[in-house]
XYZ file of N, CA and C in Angstrom:
699
model
N 3.894 53.574 60.452
C 4.039 53.539 61.887
C 4.275 54.870 62.533
N 3.765 54.802 63.672
C 3.708 56.451 64.477
C 5.091 56.252 64.976
N 5.470 57.638 65.097
C 6.753 57.882 65.450
C 6.711 58.337 66.818
N 7.107 57.444 67.987
C 7.062 58.072 69.327
C 8.012 58.885 69.706
N 9.486 58.322 69.494
C 10.612 59.148 69.930
C 11.573 58.858 69.142
N 12.586 60.073 68.947
C 13.443 59.581 67.928
C 14.529 58.561 68.391
N 14.746 58.423 69.798
C 15.667 57.553 70.225
C 15.034 56.435 70.772
N 15.663 56.017 71.833
C 15.139 54.561 72.367
C 13.924 54.841 73.075
N 12.624 53.877 72.954
C 11.237 54.127 73.639
C 11.517 53.898 75.211
N 12.351 52.759 75.377
C 12.576 52.591 76.827
C 14.502 52.240 76.665
N 14.779 52.640 77.830
C 16.336 52.484 77.730
C 16.675 52.193 79.436
N 17.227 51.121 79.639
C 18.106 51.006 81.003
C 19.603 51.130 80.685
N 19.743 51.981 81.640
C 21.215 52.579 81.474
C 22.165 52.178 82.793
N 22.657 51.166 82.642
C 23.501 50.707 84.020
C 22.342 50.757 85.089
N 21.112 50.523 84.878
C 20.374 50.349 86.397
C 20.573 49.514 87.362
N 20.574 50.106 88.206
C 21.194 48.978 89.559
C 19.899 49.004 90.186
N 19.027 48.230 90.251
C 17.727 48.239 91.375
C 18.348 47.846 92.615
N 17.492 48.688 93.476
C 17.336 48.354 95.005
C 16.867 46.778 94.888
N 17.780 46.137 95.740
C 17.697 44.371 96.227
C 16.462 44.796 97.273
N 16.732 45.465 98.088
C 15.737 45.706 99.461
C 14.258 45.986 99.017
N 14.131 46.739 97.629
C 12.697 46.875 97.283
C 12.089 46.168 96.141
N 12.952 45.347 95.812
C 12.478 44.678 94.531
C 13.127 43.097 94.549
N 14.258 42.787 95.106
C 14.307 41.443 95.129
C 15.323 41.046 93.724
N 15.328 42.003 93.021
C 15.948 41.683 91.802
C 17.777 42.215 91.848
N 18.589 41.302 91.558
C 19.771 41.189 91.594
C 20.376 42.670 91.185
N 21.304 43.001 92.292
C 21.668 44.624 92.329
C 22.661 44.538 91.249
N 22.495 44.182 90.207
C 23.665 44.513 89.241
C 23.225 45.481 87.977
N 24.396 46.184 87.617
C 24.202 46.724 86.169
C 23.202 46.391 85.150
N 22.229 47.049 84.712
C 21.249 46.229 83.672
C 20.897 47.579 82.595
N 21.548 46.680 81.442
C 21.422 47.780 80.230
C 20.686 47.149 79.110
N 19.809 47.945 78.461
C 18.793 47.382 77.557
C 18.411 48.430 76.892
N 17.991 48.684 75.377
C 17.463 49.717 74.556
C 16.233 48.690 74.008
N 15.370 49.435 74.242
C 13.907 49.212 73.069
C 13.398 50.078 72.149
N 13.724 49.959 71.153
C 13.395 50.696 70.046
C 11.857 50.642 69.726
N 11.059 51.660 68.953
C 9.984 51.798 68.588
C 9.742 50.649 67.790
N 8.495 49.565 67.969
C 8.621 48.550 66.911
C 9.393 47.010 67.342
N 10.129 47.416 68.340
C 10.761 46.096 68.738
C 10.101 45.336 69.531
N 10.291 43.681 69.560
C 9.702 42.773 70.491
C 10.986 42.189 71.278
N 11.193 42.411 72.226
C 12.416 41.721 73.344
C 11.672 40.920 73.919
N 12.400 39.685 73.986
C 11.948 38.684 75.047
C 12.932 38.353 76.162
N 12.489 38.697 77.510
C 13.143 38.325 78.133
C 12.674 37.174 79.255
N 13.955 36.172 79.309
C 13.379 35.058 80.020
C 13.888 34.986 81.646
N 12.800 34.777 82.513
C 12.749 34.845 83.718
C 12.269 33.538 84.308
N 12.450 32.893 84.962
C 11.529 31.554 85.319
C 10.671 31.971 86.971
N 11.462 32.692 87.351
C 10.725 33.329 88.746
C 9.571 34.461 88.444
N 8.057 33.920 88.226
C 6.979 35.138 87.975
C 7.372 35.990 88.934
N 7.473 36.363 90.217
C 7.728 37.487 91.031
C 8.572 38.493 90.427
N 9.950 38.033 90.088
C 10.840 38.509 89.254
C 10.649 39.385 88.363
N 9.922 38.537 87.276
C 9.487 39.125 86.220
C 8.322 40.250 86.616
N 7.628 40.207 87.339
C 6.967 41.326 87.430
C 7.857 42.312 88.234
N 8.690 42.285 88.950
C 9.400 43.280 89.559
C 10.217 43.964 88.296
N 10.476 43.002 87.343
C 11.529 43.393 86.342
C 10.207 44.254 85.327
N 8.995 44.558 85.404
C 8.412 45.149 84.627
C 8.157 46.444 85.579
N 7.908 46.100 86.645
C 8.042 47.884 87.456
C 9.299 48.339 87.079
N 10.492 47.722 87.244
C 11.710 48.564 87.301
C 11.603 49.341 85.687
N 10.877 48.791 84.548
C 10.841 49.428 83.386
C 9.717 50.315 83.508
N 8.998 50.316 84.355
C 7.897 51.529 84.491
C 8.046 52.656 85.491
N 9.337 52.438 86.366
C 10.076 53.548 86.922
C 9.335 53.062 88.311
N 8.783 51.856 88.995
C 8.521 51.838 90.073
C 9.434 51.118 91.078
N 10.350 50.638 90.777
C 11.473 50.680 91.626
C 12.601 51.250 91.532
N 13.210 51.647 93.125
C 14.150 52.790 93.195
C 15.349 52.309 92.748
N 16.328 52.724 92.400
C 17.745 52.593 91.791
C 18.660 53.171 92.635
N 19.542 51.926 92.733
C 21.164 52.523 93.666
C 21.754 53.224 92.960
N 21.911 52.823 91.173
C 22.526 53.701 90.536
C 21.999 53.493 89.277
N 22.443 54.279 88.346
C 22.108 54.214 86.652
C 20.571 54.918 86.675
N 20.186 54.822 85.548
C 18.699 55.414 84.971
C 17.830 54.237 84.640
N 16.569 54.595 84.244
C 15.705 53.858 83.683
C 14.711 55.091 82.802
N 14.750 54.981 81.661
C 13.838 56.401 80.747
C 13.122 55.929 79.754
N 12.026 56.618 79.607
C 10.778 56.198 78.821
C 10.419 57.162 78.167
N 10.623 56.846 76.801
C 10.316 58.028 75.569
C 11.217 59.141 75.700
N 12.324 58.906 76.513
C 13.348 59.981 76.419
C 13.480 60.821 77.788
N 12.644 60.288 78.800
C 12.504 60.712 80.223
C 12.997 60.175 81.010
N 13.755 60.618 81.951
C 14.244 59.556 83.357
C 13.141 59.302 84.217
N 12.695 58.462 84.663
C 11.616 58.322 85.413
C 11.972 59.055 86.673
N 12.886 59.000 87.083
C 13.399 59.577 88.428
C 13.389 61.222 88.378
N 13.082 61.426 87.326
C 13.201 63.051 87.034
C 11.824 63.892 87.063
N 10.801 63.292 86.762
C 9.281 63.004 86.609
C 8.490 63.391 88.080
N 7.817 64.228 87.791
C 6.691 64.525 88.847
C 5.443 63.669 88.710
N 4.240 63.687 89.571
C 3.591 63.150 89.842
C 2.664 62.782 88.381
N 2.469 64.093 87.988
C 1.325 64.603 86.850
C 1.871 63.657 85.159
N 3.109 63.871 85.307
C 3.808 63.627 84.166
C 4.279 61.830 84.565
N 4.545 61.717 85.521
C 4.320 59.973 85.792
C 2.887 59.335 85.386
N 2.178 59.752 85.911
C 0.572 59.242 85.390
C 0.568 59.126 83.773
N 0.833 60.455 83.133
C 0.541 60.608 81.823
C 1.455 59.480 81.049
N 2.534 59.181 81.265
C 3.812 58.470 80.795
C 3.044 56.937 81.239
N 2.492 56.288 82.492
C 2.170 55.294 82.894
C 0.856 54.859 81.910
N 0.198 56.044 81.620
C -1.041 55.741 80.936
C -0.966 55.098 79.565
N 0.519 55.276 78.915
C 0.664 54.707 77.759
C 1.343 53.504 77.778
N 1.321 52.821 78.774
C 2.239 51.451 79.036
C 0.875 50.351 79.447
N 0.992 49.363 78.515
C -0.122 48.288 78.593
C 0.463 47.211 79.167
N 0.258 46.477 80.145
C 0.696 45.062 81.225
C -0.233 44.071 81.076
N 0.424 43.131 81.459
C -0.029 41.775 81.644
C 0.509 41.291 82.564
N -0.046 40.862 83.887
C 1.022 40.567 85.093
C 0.281 38.776 85.761
N 1.325 38.280 86.006
C 0.723 36.862 86.249
C 0.300 37.062 87.820
N 0.157 37.846 88.850
C -0.429 37.985 89.715
C -1.767 38.250 89.797
N -2.844 37.824 90.418
C -4.512 38.427 90.271
C -4.005 39.925 90.527
N -4.878 40.798 89.585
C -5.157 42.446 89.907
C -6.234 43.013 89.431
N -7.537 42.112 89.763
C -8.602 42.630 89.242
C -9.433 43.029 90.587
N -10.109 44.297 90.488
C -10.473 44.608 91.863
C -11.915 43.992 92.019
N -12.108 43.441 92.978
C -13.541 42.639 93.493
C -14.686 43.001 93.395
N -14.612 44.698 93.566
C -15.833 45.091 93.601
C -16.297 46.001 92.613
N -15.530 45.783 91.030
C -16.305 46.781 90.168
C -16.168 45.603 89.038
N -17.396 46.079 88.406
C -17.440 44.986 87.174
C -16.266 45.246 86.170
N -16.415 43.818 85.551
C -15.218 43.749 84.513
C -15.067 44.543 83.742
N -15.903 45.019 82.816
C -15.741 46.004 82.077
C -15.199 47.578 82.425
N -15.593 47.831 83.617
C -14.961 49.101 84.028
C -13.708 48.657 84.893
N -13.215 47.400 85.242
C -11.799 47.359 85.640
C -10.859 47.193 84.367
N -11.475 46.657 83.172
C -10.551 46.290 82.095
C -10.102 47.993 81.628
N -11.308 48.826 82.011
C -11.038 50.346 81.089
C -10.373 51.200 82.454
N -10.109 50.912 83.786
C -9.869 51.654 84.833
C -8.445 52.815 84.412
N -7.465 51.885 84.047
C -6.485 52.644 83.777
C -6.508 53.423 82.961
N -7.126 53.517 81.417
C -7.351 54.337 80.545
C -8.543 55.536 81.069
N -9.010 55.567 82.049
C -10.380 55.976 82.267
C -9.393 57.273 83.180
N -8.783 56.372 84.001
C -7.642 57.633 84.552
C -6.271 58.514 84.133
N -5.887 57.668 83.152
C -4.638 58.461 82.517
C -5.104 58.891 81.249
N -6.318 59.081 80.866
C -6.590 59.589 79.599
C -7.688 60.339 79.464
N -8.163 61.323 78.412
C -9.432 61.841 78.234
C -10.297 61.703 77.496
N -10.105 60.303 76.529
C -10.842 59.697 76.103
C -12.350 59.360 76.950
N -13.374 59.456 76.469
C -14.738 59.274 76.677
C -15.036 57.579 76.916
N -15.753 57.237 78.180
C -16.084 55.851 78.665
C -16.495 55.195 77.400
N -17.585 55.870 76.080
C -17.995 55.367 74.999
C -17.031 54.836 74.071
N -16.052 55.953 74.002
C -15.360 55.284 73.181
C -14.164 54.487 73.638
N -13.612 54.219 74.917
C -13.141 53.159 75.215
C -13.703 51.917 75.241
N -15.121 52.262 75.322
C -16.016 50.699 75.787
C -16.269 50.245 74.281
N -15.996 51.209 72.924
C -16.031 50.618 71.608
C -14.661 49.830 71.493
N -14.009 50.395 71.843
C -12.367 49.689 71.767
C -12.257 48.457 72.347
N -12.823 48.496 73.655
C -12.593 47.280 74.372
C -13.583 46.090 73.960
N -14.495 46.358 73.420
C -15.561 45.616 72.789
C -15.256 44.746 71.472
N -14.071 45.656 70.763
C -13.306 45.162 69.434
C -12.280 44.308 70.111
N -11.752 44.496 70.577
C -10.640 43.474 71.399
C -11.536 42.612 72.307
N -12.035 42.660 72.639
C -12.728 41.412 73.677
C -13.119 40.600 72.614
N -13.725 40.898 71.313
C -14.181 39.805 70.169
C -12.422 38.931 69.554
N -12.022 40.126 69.595
C -10.381 39.324 68.886
C -9.809 38.458 69.711
N -9.798 38.549 71.158
C -9.521 37.974 71.856
C -10.401 36.594 72.276
N -11.511 36.438 72.000
C -12.229 35.221 71.893
C -13.202 35.603 73.224
N -13.428 36.628 73.632
C -14.397 36.662 74.406
C -15.900 36.819 73.569
N -17.022 36.149 74.037
C -18.308 36.478 73.430
C -18.735 38.109 73.533
N -18.272 38.512 74.162
C -18.499 40.115 74.475
C -17.578 41.016 75.755
N -17.915 42.050 76.048
C -17.299 42.684 76.942
C -17.567 41.978 78.189
N -16.901 41.657 79.165
C -17.551 40.699 80.067
C -18.168 41.786 81.441
N -19.213 41.706 82.184
C -19.864 42.650 83.077
C -20.054 41.950 84.307
N -19.858 40.827 84.470
C -19.865 40.098 85.862
C -18.571 40.463 86.717
N -18.749 40.170 87.876
C -17.618 40.470 88.701
C -16.464 39.057 88.522
N -15.156 39.596 88.605
C -14.009 38.810 88.364
C -14.132 37.400 88.782
N -14.505 37.137 89.983
C -14.395 35.915 90.685
C -15.445 35.314 89.903
N -16.441 35.442 89.335
C -17.528 34.661 88.361
C -17.157 34.256 86.988
N -15.829 34.788 86.790
C -15.244 34.244 85.474
C -14.372 33.129 85.247
N -13.835 32.338 84.562
C -13.055 31.475 84.418
C -11.418 31.969 84.292
N -10.534 31.363 84.420
C -9.420 31.685 84.405
C -9.117 32.091 83.243
N -9.393 30.878 82.145
C -9.408 31.468 80.750
C -9.896 32.549 80.271
N -10.962 33.056 80.794
C -11.505 34.443 80.319
C -11.010 35.615 81.066
N -10.208 35.414 82.338
C -9.580 36.120 83.011
C -8.544 36.507 82.160
N -7.633 35.568 81.516
C -6.658 35.709 80.671
C -6.952 36.440 79.642
N -7.663 36.284 78.904
C -8.449 37.083 77.790
C -8.642 38.246 78.028
N -9.177 38.762 79.285
C -9.679 40.095 79.708
C -8.558 40.685 79.866
N -7.375 40.361 80.770
C -5.836 40.716 80.669
C -5.383 41.320 79.314
N -5.638 40.503 78.402
C -5.118 40.913 77.353
C -5.815 41.856 76.612
N -7.052 42.195 76.819
C -7.683 43.591 76.181
C -7.472 44.572 77.008
N -7.357 44.398 78.191
C -7.323 45.559 79.162
C -5.355 45.625 78.787
N -4.740 45.179 78.555
C -3.339 45.496 77.964
C -3.141 46.226 76.663
N -3.735 45.808 76.093
C -3.802 46.402 74.288
C -4.641 47.782 74.288
N -5.535 47.941 75.475
C -6.723 48.781 75.233
C -5.672 50.233 75.310
N -6.220 51.033 74.173
C -6.047 52.497 74.462
C -4.655 52.622 73.544
N -4.105 51.571 72.400
C -3.058 51.777 71.628
C -1.666 52.368 72.770
N -1.417 51.303 73.545
C 0.036 51.829 74.347
C 1.281 51.863 73.433
N 1.926 52.658 74.105
C 3.396 52.933 73.492
C 4.490 51.670 73.827
N 4.240 51.457 74.938
C 5.082 50.454 75.299
C 4.013 48.960 76.188
N 4.803 47.846 75.682
C 3.751 46.572 76.369
C 4.642 45.893 77.174
N 4.487 45.526 78.254
C 5.246 45.104 79.189
C 4.198 43.762 79.577
N 4.631 42.372 78.900
C 4.003 41.298 79.101
C 4.241 40.017 79.969
N 3.966 39.653 80.810
C 4.028 38.616 81.355
C 3.340 37.406 80.355
N 3.717 36.664 80.174
C 3.352 35.516 79.402
C 2.318 35.013 79.374
N 1.103 35.375 78.765
C -0.303 34.753 78.949
C -0.257 33.657 78.298
N 0.246 33.186 77.561
C 0.092 31.782 76.859
C 0.689 30.648 77.543
N 1.611 30.690 78.410
C 1.737 29.610 79.332
C 0.705 29.266 80.339
N 0.140 28.518 80.408
C -1.016 27.992 81.176
C -2.468 28.993 80.745
N -2.345 29.721 79.841
C -3.658 29.964 79.199
C -4.219 29.312 78.188
N -5.317 29.698 77.750
C -6.476 28.761 76.876
C -5.330 28.674 75.385
N -5.286 27.586 74.409
C -4.521 27.271 73.656
C -4.711 28.255 72.300
N -6.265 28.629 72.469
C -6.724 29.119 71.175
C -6.399 30.766 71.249
N -5.621 31.236 72.553
C -5.332 32.402 72.629
C -4.480 32.993 71.546
N -3.228 32.114 71.529
C -1.928 32.051 70.877
C -1.896 33.103 69.551
N -3.028 32.460 68.584
C -3.117 33.105 67.400
C -3.602 34.725 67.421
N -4.495 35.138 68.360
C -5.089 36.423 68.807
C -3.676 37.258 69.269
N -3.505 36.673 70.221
C -2.450 37.131 70.777
C -1.085 37.850 69.892
N -0.655 36.762 69.494
C 0.664 36.908 68.375
C -0.012 37.935 67.328
N -0.944 38.165 66.634
C -1.574 39.050 65.810
C -1.323 40.226 66.329
N -1.928 40.432 67.828
C -2.078 41.829 68.672
C -0.560 42.239 68.609
N 0.505 41.466 68.944
C 1.636 41.873 69.011
C 1.948 42.719 67.587
N 1.684 41.873 66.763
C 2.289 42.054 65.430
C 1.768 43.793 64.820
N 0.176 43.794 65.195
C -0.149 45.072 65.400
C 0.012 46.205 65.934
N 0.617 45.842 67.250
C 0.959 46.934 67.701
C 2.443 47.368 67.435
N 3.152 46.518 67.061
C 4.579 46.822 66.472
C 4.370 47.717 65.419
N 3.651 47.281 64.435
C 3.191 47.905 62.868
C 2.837 49.419 63.270
N 2.100 49.816 64.743
C 2.127 51.242 64.779
C 3.238 51.869 65.803
N 4.276 51.017 65.914
C 5.327 51.682 66.464
C 5.654 51.130 68.123
N 4.665 50.678 68.544
C 4.953 50.097 69.936
C 5.957 49.329 70.295
N 6.658 49.386 71.325
C 7.583 48.512 71.819
C 7.320 47.579 72.653
N 7.904 46.155 72.791
C 7.393 45.301 73.386
C 8.131 44.495 74.186
N 8.234 44.367 75.562
C 9.109 43.462 76.294
C 8.094 42.138 76.992
N 8.380 41.050 76.159
C 7.832 39.778 76.493
C 8.427 38.717 77.635
N 8.276 38.892 79.003
C 8.711 38.248 79.618
C 7.586 36.750 79.926
N 9.005 35.756 79.722
C 8.417 34.383 79.408
C 9.250 33.579 80.428
N 8.650 32.343 80.963
C 9.569 31.251 81.763
C 9.993 30.357 81.017
N 9.377 30.013 79.849
C 10.063 28.801 79.255
C 10.509 29.538 77.537
N 11.712 29.003 77.255
C 11.836 29.683 75.633
C 11.210 28.980 74.927
N 10.293 27.986 75.005
C 9.514 27.401 73.931
C 8.536 27.882 73.636
N 7.769 28.839 74.619
C 6.675 29.665 74.555
C 6.709 30.721 73.305
N 8.044 31.259 72.855
C 7.758 32.283 71.777
C 8.242 31.984 70.605
N 8.993 30.111 70.431
C 9.378 29.953 68.914
C 8.443 30.180 67.801
N 7.305 30.298 68.231
C 5.968 30.382 66.802
C 6.479 31.805 66.441
N 6.956 32.672 67.465
C 6.932 34.111 67.012
C 8.437 34.447 66.730
N 9.620 33.481 66.667
C 10.940 33.736 66.427
C 11.319 34.502 65.458
N 10.678 34.497 64.110
C 11.143 35.463 63.428
C 10.830 36.926 63.591
N 9.819 37.027 64.571
C 9.534 38.764 64.799
C 10.131 38.954 66.250
N 11.380 38.361 66.805
C 11.763 38.508 67.907
C 12.826 39.484 67.801
N 12.996 40.671 67.715
C 14.319 41.437 67.839
C 15.581 41.257 68.612
N 15.173 40.750 69.802
C 16.540 40.702 70.807
C 15.843 39.525 72.218
N 17.004 38.410 72.600
C 16.605 37.844 73.523
C 17.518 38.104 74.803
N 16.712 38.412 75.796
C 17.826 38.499 76.972
C 17.124 37.350 77.818
N 18.390 37.081 78.999
C 17.761 36.009 80.125
C 18.255 37.197 81.508
N 17.291 37.264 82.372
C 17.349 37.633 83.713
C 17.685 36.518 85.025
N 18.925 36.715 85.278
C 19.413 35.569 86.482
C 20.063 36.399 87.575
N 20.376 35.628 88.635
C 21.049 36.294 89.788
C 22.303 37.056 89.440
N 23.039 36.932 88.303
C 24.245 37.684 88.002
C 23.669 38.766 86.908
N 22.345 39.164 86.683
C 21.678 40.498 86.307
C 21.090 40.001 84.949
N 21.257 40.909 83.809
C 20.486 40.679 82.853
C 21.483 40.605 81.316
N 21.551 39.505 80.733
C 22.816 39.002 79.891
C 21.698 38.562 78.614
N 22.461 39.396 77.627
C 21.903 38.798 76.199
C 22.160 37.498 76.152
N 21.106 36.659 75.261
C 20.993 35.345 74.746
C 21.171 35.348 73.354
N 22.298 34.843 72.680
C 22.490 34.884 71.346
C 21.333 34.007 70.465
N 20.624 34.027 69.510
C 19.620 33.591 68.809
C 20.121 33.024 67.850
N 20.202 31.506 67.868
C 20.797 30.330 67.082
C 19.930 30.078 66.063
């Protein structure tokens, strides 16, 4: 396992998100994610799940408390450091986020091309390997609107895991995704954790993560009264 930080990889320390900016409940939220952890957060509203992922990424203003990534408070960082750290985060979202004017192979690599110094050829080789693992016949080169929903879901997984991210914020791709995506997705989770990545898996339905139950470190529920731990019976 790679060692990314001696303390928590991600920490919410009594963080009170701005309701006006996020729609999240303005309640103190505390959560610690260590390297190698997989934490499930149940939230039935997709928009609020997205905003919680934004909160973890330092994109939501706080009324109180702190959110830190790799031991650094998001609020204390300047643009260059913010960009460098966000380049170490892989995300899967529910809302469409593909630029229509960019071919898919470039859209998949855009974040890494912007945030890292790796060559395009190096990224292409890794993206092609991931595409095959998630069931794509190759790295897609067409426009996003020419692809099926199932293949867009697979491409979102490629983008999220590309670059060996330290933190993965995953709005569940299995609910509504192609059934055959389940095995490669769960295998990718395990591989990422084995090298030290931390994972927050945002789900609408508790049933969706039961196949991975033994690998889940902790379960939380995000509701109107804030973030609450859920006993794993």
